[in-house]
Coordinates of C-alpha atoms in Angstrom, one line a residue:
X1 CA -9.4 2.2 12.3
X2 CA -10.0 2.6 8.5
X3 CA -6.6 1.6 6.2
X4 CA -6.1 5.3 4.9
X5 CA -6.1 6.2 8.6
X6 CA -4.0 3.8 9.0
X7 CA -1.9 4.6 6.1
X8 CA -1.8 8.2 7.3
X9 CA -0.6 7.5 10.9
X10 CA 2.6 5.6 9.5
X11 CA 3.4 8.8 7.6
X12 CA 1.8 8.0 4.1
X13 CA 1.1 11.3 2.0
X14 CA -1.0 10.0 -0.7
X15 CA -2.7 6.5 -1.8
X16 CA -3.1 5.9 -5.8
X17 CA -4.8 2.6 -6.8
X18 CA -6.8 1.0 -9.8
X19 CA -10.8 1.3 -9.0
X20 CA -14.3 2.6 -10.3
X21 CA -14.7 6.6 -9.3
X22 CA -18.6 5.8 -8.3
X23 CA -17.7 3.7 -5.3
X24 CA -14.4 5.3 -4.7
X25 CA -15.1 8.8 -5.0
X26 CA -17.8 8.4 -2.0
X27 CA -14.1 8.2 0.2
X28 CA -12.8 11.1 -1.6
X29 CA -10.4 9.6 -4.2
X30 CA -10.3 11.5 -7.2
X31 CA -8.9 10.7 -10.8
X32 CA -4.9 10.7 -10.4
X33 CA -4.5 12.6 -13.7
X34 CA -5.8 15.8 -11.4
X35 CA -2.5 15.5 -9.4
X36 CA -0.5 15.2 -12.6
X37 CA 0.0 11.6 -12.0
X38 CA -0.4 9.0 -15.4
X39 CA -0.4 5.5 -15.9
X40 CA 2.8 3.6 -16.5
X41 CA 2.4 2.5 -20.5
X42 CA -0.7 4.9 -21.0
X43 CA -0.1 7.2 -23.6
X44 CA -0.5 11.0 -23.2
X45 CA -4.6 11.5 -23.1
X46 CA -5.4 8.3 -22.9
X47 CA -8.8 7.5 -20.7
X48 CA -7.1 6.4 -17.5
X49 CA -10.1 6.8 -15.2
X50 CA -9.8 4.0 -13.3
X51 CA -6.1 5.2 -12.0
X52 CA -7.3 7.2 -8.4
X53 CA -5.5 8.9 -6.4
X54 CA -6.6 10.9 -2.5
X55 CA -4.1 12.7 -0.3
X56 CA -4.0 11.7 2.6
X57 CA -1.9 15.3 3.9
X58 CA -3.5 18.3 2.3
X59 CA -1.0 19.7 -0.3
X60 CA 0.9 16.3 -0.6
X61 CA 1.2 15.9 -4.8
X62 CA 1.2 19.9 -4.9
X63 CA 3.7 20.0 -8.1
X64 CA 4.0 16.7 -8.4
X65 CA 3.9 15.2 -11.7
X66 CA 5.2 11.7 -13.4
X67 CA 4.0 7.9 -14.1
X68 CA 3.0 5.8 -11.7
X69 CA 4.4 1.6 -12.4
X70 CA 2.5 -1.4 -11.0
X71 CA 5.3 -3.0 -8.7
X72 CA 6.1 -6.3 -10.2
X73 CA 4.8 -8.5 -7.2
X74 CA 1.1 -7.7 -8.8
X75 CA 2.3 -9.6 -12.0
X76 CA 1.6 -13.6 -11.5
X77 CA 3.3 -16.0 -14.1
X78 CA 0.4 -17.7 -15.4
X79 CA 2.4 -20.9 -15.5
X80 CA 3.9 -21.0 -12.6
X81 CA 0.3 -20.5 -10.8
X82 CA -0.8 -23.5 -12.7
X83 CA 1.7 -25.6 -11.6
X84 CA 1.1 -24.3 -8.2
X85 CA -2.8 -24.8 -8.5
X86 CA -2.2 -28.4 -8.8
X87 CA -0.7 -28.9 -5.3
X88 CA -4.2 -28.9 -3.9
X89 CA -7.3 -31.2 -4.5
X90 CA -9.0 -30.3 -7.9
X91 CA -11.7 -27.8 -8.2
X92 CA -13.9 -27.3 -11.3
X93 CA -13.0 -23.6 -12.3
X94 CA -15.9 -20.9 -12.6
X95 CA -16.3 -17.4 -13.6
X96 CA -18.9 -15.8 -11.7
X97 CA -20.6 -12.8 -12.4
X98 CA -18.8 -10.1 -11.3
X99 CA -15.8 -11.2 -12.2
X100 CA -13.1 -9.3 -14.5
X101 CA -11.3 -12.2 -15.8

């Protein structure tokens, strides 16, 4: 069983998410500004095409608008992961292709 099936089988209308519409849109998410849904912090206009959106119930976001926020457990204190890092044997740190940070 797929996770939007999933998703949809515990009652979940709708899934919005951060991603790239060439791999995404092949699953049928769409940009979320089509829903009326923006970006917490993004300014009226501003390109936001990597916010998605699909519904998972057909008519779901019909007349929905508003801003979507990125729940706080996504943000990591840099510091405290540090300090965290170093409870485990050191490893040389990379950035490998592919990579976004």
């Amino acid at each position: 069983m797929s996770t939007l099936e999933k998703a949809a089988g515990l009652g979940f209308g709708a899934v919005c998410f951060e991603g790239n519409i060439d791999f995404y849109g092949n699953s049928g998410f769409t940009f979320a500004s089509r829903y009326g849904i923006r970006y917490h912090g993004l300014p009226e206009g501003e390109d936001a095409s990597f916010f998605l959106c699909k519904e998972l119930k057909k008519g779901y976001l019909d007349g929905v608008n508003g801003e979507y926020a990125t729940p706080q457990g996504y943000f990591v204190d840099e510091a405290e992961a540090e300090e965290f890092d170093k409870l485990f044997p050191p490893k040389e740190k990379l950035k490998l292709p592919g990579q976004l940070w």
